[in-house]
PDB file of C-alpha atoms in Angstrom:
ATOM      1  CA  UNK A   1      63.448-111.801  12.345  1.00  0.00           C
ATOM      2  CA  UNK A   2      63.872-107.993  12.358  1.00  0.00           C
ATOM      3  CA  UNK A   3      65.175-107.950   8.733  1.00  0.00           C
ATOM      4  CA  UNK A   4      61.987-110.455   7.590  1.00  0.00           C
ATOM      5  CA  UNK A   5      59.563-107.881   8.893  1.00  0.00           C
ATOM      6  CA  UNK A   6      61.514-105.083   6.836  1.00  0.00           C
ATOM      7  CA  UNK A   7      62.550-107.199   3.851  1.00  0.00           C
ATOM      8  CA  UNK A   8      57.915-108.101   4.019  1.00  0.00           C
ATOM      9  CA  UNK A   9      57.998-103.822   3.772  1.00  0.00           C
ATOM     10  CA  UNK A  10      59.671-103.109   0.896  1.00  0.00           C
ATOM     11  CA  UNK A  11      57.983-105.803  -1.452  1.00  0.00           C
ATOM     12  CA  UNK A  12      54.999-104.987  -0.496  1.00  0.00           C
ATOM     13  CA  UNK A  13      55.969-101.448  -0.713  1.00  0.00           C
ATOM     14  CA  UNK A  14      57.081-102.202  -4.239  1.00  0.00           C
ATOM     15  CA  UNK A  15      53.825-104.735  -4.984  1.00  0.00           C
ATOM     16  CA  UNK A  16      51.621-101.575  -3.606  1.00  0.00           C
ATOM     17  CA  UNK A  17      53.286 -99.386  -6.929  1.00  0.00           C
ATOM     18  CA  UNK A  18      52.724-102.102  -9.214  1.00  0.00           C
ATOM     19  CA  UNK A  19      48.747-103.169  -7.997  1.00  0.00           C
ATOM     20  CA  UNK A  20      48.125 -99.427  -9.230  1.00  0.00           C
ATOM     21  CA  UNK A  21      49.056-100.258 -12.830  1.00  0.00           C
ATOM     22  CA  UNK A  22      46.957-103.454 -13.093  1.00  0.00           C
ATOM     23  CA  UNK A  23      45.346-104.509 -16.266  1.00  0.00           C
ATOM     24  CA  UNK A  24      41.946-105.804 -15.585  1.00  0.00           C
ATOM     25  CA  UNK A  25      41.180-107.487 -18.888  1.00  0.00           C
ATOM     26  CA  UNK A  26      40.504-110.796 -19.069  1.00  0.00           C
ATOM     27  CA  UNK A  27      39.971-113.588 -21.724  1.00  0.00           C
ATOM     28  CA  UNK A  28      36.504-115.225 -22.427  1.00  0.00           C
ATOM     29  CA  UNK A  29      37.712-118.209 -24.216  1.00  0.00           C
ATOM     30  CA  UNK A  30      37.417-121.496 -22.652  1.00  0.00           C
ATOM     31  CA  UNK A  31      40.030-122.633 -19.815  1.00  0.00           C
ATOM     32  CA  UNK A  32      42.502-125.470 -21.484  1.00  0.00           C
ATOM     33  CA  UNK A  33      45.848-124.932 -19.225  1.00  0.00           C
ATOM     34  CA  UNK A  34      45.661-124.210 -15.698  1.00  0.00           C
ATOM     35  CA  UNK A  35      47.936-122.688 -13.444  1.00  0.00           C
ATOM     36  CA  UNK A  36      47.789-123.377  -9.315  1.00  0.00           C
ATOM     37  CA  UNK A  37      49.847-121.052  -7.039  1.00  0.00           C
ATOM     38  CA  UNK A  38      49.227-123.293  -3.594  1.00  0.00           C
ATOM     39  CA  UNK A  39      50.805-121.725   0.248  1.00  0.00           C
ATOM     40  CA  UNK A  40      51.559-124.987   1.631  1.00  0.00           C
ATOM     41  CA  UNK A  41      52.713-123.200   4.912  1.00  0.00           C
ATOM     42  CA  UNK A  42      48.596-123.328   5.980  1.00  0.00           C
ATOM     43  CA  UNK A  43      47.213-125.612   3.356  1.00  0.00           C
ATOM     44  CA  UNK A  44      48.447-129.789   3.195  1.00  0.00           C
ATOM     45  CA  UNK A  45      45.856-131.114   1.220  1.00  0.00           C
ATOM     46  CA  UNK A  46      47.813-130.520  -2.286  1.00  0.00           C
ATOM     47  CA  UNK A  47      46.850-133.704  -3.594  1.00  0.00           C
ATOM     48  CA  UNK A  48      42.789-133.760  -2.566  1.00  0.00           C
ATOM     49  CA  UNK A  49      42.444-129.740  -3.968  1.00  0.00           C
ATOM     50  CA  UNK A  50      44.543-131.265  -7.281  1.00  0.00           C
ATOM     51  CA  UNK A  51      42.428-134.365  -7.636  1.00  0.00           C
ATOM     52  CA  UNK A  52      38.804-132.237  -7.180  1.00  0.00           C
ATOM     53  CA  UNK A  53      39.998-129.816 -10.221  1.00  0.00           C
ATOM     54  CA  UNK A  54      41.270-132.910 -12.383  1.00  0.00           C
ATOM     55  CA  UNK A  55      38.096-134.540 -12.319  1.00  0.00           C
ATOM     56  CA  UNK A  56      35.971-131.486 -13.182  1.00  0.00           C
ATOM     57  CA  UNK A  57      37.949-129.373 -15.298  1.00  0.00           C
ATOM     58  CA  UNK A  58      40.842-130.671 -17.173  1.00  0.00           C
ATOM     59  CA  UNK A  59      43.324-133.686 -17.798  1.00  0.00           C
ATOM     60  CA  UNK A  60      46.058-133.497 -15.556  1.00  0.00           C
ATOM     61  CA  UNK A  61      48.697-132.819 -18.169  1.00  0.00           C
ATOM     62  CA  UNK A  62      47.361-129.104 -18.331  1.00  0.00           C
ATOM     63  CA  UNK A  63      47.401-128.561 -14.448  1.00  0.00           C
ATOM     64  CA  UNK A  64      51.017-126.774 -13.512  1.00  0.00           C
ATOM     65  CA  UNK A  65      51.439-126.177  -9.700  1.00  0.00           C
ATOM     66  CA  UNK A  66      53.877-123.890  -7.556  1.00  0.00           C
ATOM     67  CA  UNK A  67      53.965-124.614  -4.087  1.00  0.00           C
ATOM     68  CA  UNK A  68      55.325-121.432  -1.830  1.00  0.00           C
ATOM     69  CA  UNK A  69      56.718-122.458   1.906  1.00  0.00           C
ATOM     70  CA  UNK A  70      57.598-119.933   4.292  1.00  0.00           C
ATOM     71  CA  UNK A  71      60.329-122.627   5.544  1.00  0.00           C
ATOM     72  CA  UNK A  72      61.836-125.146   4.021  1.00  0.00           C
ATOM     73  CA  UNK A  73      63.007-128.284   6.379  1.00  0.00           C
ATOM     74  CA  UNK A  74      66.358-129.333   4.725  1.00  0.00           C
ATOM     75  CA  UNK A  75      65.040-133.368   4.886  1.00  0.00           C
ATOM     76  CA  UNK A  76      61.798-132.159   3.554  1.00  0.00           C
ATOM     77  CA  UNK A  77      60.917-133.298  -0.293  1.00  0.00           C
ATOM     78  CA  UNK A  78      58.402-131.544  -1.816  1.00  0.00           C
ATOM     79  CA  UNK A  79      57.539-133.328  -5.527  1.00  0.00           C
ATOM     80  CA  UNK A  80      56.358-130.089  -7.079  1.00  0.00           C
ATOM     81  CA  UNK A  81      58.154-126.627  -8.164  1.00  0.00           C
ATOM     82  CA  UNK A  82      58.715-124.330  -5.024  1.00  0.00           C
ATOM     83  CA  UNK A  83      59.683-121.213  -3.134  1.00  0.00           C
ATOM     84  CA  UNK A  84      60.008-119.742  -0.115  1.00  0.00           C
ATOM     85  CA  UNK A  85      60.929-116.972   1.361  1.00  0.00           C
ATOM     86  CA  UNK A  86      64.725-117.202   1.064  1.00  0.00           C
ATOM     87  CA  UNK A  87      63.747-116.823  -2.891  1.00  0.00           C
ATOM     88  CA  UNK A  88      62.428-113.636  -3.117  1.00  0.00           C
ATOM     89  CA  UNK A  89      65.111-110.323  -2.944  1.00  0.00           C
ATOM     90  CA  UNK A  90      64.614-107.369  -1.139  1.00  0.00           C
ATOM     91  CA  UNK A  91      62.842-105.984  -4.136  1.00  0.00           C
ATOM     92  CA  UNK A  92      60.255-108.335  -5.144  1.00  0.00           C
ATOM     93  CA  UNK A  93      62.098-110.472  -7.735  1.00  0.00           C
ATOM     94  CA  UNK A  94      61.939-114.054  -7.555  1.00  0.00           C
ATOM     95  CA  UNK A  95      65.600-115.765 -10.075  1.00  0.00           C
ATOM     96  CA  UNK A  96      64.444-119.367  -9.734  1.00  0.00           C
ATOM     97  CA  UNK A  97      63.781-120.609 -13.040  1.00  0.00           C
ATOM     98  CA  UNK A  98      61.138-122.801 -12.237  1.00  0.00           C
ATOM     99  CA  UNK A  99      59.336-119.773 -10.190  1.00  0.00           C
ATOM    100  CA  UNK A 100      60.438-117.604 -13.689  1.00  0.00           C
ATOM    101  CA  UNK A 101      58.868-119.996 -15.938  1.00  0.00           C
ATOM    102  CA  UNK A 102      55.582-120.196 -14.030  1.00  0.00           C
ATOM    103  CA  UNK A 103      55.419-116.551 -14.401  1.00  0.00           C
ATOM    104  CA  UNK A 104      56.080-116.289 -17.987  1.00  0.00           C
ATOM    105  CA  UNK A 105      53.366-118.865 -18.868  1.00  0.00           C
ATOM    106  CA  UNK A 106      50.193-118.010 -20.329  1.00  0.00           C
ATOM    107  CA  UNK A 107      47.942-120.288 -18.586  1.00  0.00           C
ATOM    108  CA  UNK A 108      44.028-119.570 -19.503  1.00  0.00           C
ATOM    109  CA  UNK A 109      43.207-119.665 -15.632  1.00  0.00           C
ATOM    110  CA  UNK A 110      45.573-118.828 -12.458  1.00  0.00           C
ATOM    111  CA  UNK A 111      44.043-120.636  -9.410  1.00  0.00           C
ATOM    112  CA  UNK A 112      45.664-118.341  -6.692  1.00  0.00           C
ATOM    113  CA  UNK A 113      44.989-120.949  -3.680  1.00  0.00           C
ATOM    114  CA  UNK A 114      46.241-118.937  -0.542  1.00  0.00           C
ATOM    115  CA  UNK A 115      43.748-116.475   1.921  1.00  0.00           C
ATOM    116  CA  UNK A 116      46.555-115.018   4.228  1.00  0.00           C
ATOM    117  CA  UNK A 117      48.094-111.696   1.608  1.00  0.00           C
ATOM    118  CA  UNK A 118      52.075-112.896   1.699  1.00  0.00           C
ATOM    119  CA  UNK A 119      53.706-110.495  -0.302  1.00  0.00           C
ATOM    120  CA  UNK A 120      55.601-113.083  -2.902  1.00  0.00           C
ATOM    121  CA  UNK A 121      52.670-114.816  -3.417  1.00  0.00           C
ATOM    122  CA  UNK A 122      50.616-111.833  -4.437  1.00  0.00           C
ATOM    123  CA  UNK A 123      53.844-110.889  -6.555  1.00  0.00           C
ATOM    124  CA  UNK A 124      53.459-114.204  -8.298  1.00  0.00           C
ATOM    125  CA  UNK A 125      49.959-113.635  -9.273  1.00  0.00           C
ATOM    126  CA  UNK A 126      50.492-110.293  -9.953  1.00  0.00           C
ATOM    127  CA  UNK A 127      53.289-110.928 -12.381  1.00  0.00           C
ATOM    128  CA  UNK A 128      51.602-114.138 -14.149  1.00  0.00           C
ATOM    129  CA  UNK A 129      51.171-113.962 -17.530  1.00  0.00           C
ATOM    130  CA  UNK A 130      47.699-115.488 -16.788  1.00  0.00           C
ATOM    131  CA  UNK A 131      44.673-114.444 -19.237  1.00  0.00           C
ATOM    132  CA  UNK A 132      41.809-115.506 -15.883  1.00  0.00           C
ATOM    133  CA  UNK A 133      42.753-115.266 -12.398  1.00  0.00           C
ATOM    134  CA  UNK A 134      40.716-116.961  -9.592  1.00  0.00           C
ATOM    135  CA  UNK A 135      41.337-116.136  -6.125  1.00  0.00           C
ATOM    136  CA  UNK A 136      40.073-115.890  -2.309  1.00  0.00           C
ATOM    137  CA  UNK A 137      38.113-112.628  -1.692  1.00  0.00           C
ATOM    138  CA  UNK A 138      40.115-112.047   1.764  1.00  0.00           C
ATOM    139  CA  UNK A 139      43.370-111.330  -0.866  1.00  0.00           C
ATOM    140  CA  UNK A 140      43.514-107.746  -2.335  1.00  0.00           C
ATOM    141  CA  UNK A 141      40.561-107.439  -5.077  1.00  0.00           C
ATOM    142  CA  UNK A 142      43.189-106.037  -8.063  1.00  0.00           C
ATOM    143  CA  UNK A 143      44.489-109.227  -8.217  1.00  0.00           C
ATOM    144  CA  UNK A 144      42.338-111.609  -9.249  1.00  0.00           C
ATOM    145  CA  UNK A 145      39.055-111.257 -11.441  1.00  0.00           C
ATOM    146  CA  UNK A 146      37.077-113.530  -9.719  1.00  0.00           C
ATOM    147  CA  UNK A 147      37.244-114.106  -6.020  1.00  0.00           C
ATOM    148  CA  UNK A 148      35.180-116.789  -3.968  1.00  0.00           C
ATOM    149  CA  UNK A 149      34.317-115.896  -0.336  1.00  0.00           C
ATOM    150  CA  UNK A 150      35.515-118.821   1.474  1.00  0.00           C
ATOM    151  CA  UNK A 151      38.830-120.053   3.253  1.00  0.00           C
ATOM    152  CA  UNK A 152      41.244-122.145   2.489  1.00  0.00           C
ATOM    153  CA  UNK A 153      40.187-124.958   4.714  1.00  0.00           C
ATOM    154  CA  UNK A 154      37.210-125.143   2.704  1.00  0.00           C
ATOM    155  CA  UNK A 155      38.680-126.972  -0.364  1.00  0.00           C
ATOM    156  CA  UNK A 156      35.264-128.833  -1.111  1.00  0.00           C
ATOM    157  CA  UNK A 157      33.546-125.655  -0.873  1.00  0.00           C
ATOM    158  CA  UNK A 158      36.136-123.818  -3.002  1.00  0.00           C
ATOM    159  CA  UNK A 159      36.010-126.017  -6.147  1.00  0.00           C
ATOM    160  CA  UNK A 160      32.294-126.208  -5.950  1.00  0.00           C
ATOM    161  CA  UNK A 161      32.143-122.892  -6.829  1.00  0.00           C
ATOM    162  CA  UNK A 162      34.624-122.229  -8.852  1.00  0.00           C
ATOM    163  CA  UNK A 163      33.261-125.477 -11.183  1.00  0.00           C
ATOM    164  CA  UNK A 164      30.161-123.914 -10.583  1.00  0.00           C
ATOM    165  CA  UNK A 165      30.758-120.257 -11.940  1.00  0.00           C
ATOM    166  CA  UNK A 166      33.047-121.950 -14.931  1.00  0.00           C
ATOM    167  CA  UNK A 167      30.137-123.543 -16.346  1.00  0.00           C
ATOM    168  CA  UNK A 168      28.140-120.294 -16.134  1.00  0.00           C
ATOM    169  CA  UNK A 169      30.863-118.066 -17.641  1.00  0.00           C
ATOM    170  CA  UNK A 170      30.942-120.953 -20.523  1.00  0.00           C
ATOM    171  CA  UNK A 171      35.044-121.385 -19.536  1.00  0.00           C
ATOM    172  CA  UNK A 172      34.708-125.303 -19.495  1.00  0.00           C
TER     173      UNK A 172
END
């Protein structure tokens, strides 16, 4: 427990250096592949929040999703890429290919779909190679360009808006 608490102070030591070299520019082209970073440890409605986007946005096909658990049950079977906290060093760095690849992707859009700041998850969004980030305004305001004031209980509420501002911005 002890070494969680100081393992959660040096990445966010090291996410604190890297938020002051963030690149704010963002694409204006119209959102074709999205990417969804979900924190299942608050949030079970995966499916509902994935079904809402389909039918407003885009085909499924162009949807990849990253689920991040703070604990894994060893029974548990999760159908979708993961982490969790065993995953990410004492430095930040996440070596599971699947996490790796999510990263490295240029989606158009990053859904960032977690309102509690856990340090891997805002190293995930930090690092994505994502040209339009979408996030929770409770999360740190570097990281995302466009934040919604709501919570994550509020899924209905969540991709309102975001549909909402998409068709204003002329993304979709």
């Amino acid at each position: 427990m002890f070494l969680d608490f100081i393992k959660d102070f040096f990445i966010k030591r090291t996410l604190k250096k890297s938020l002051s070299n963030v690149n704010n520019n963002f694409s204006s082209e119209k959102v074709q592949l999205i990417g969804i970073l979900i924190d299942e440890s608050d949030f079970d409605k995966t499916e509902a929040l994935l079904q809402k986007i389909n039918e407003n946005t885009i085909v499924k096909n162009n949807i990849s999703l990253l689920i991040y658990k703070d604990k894994i049950k060893k029974e548990e079977v999760i159908k979708y890429p993961f982490l969790s906290w065993k995953d990410v060093s004492w430095i930040g760095s996440i070596e599971k290919p699947e996490v790796k690849q999510f990263m490295a992707q240029k989606f158009d859009m990053l859904i960032s779909y977690y309102d509690v700041e856990k340090a891997p998850l805002m190293m995930i969004t930090l690092k994505s190679n994502a040209r339009f980030k979408v996030g929770f305004s409770t999360i740190d305001k570097r990281l995302n360009h466009f934040m919604i004031d709501t919570n994550v209980e509020k899924q209905e509420v969540f991709t309102n808006e975001l549909i909402r501002y998409l068709k204003i911005l002329n993304k979709i």
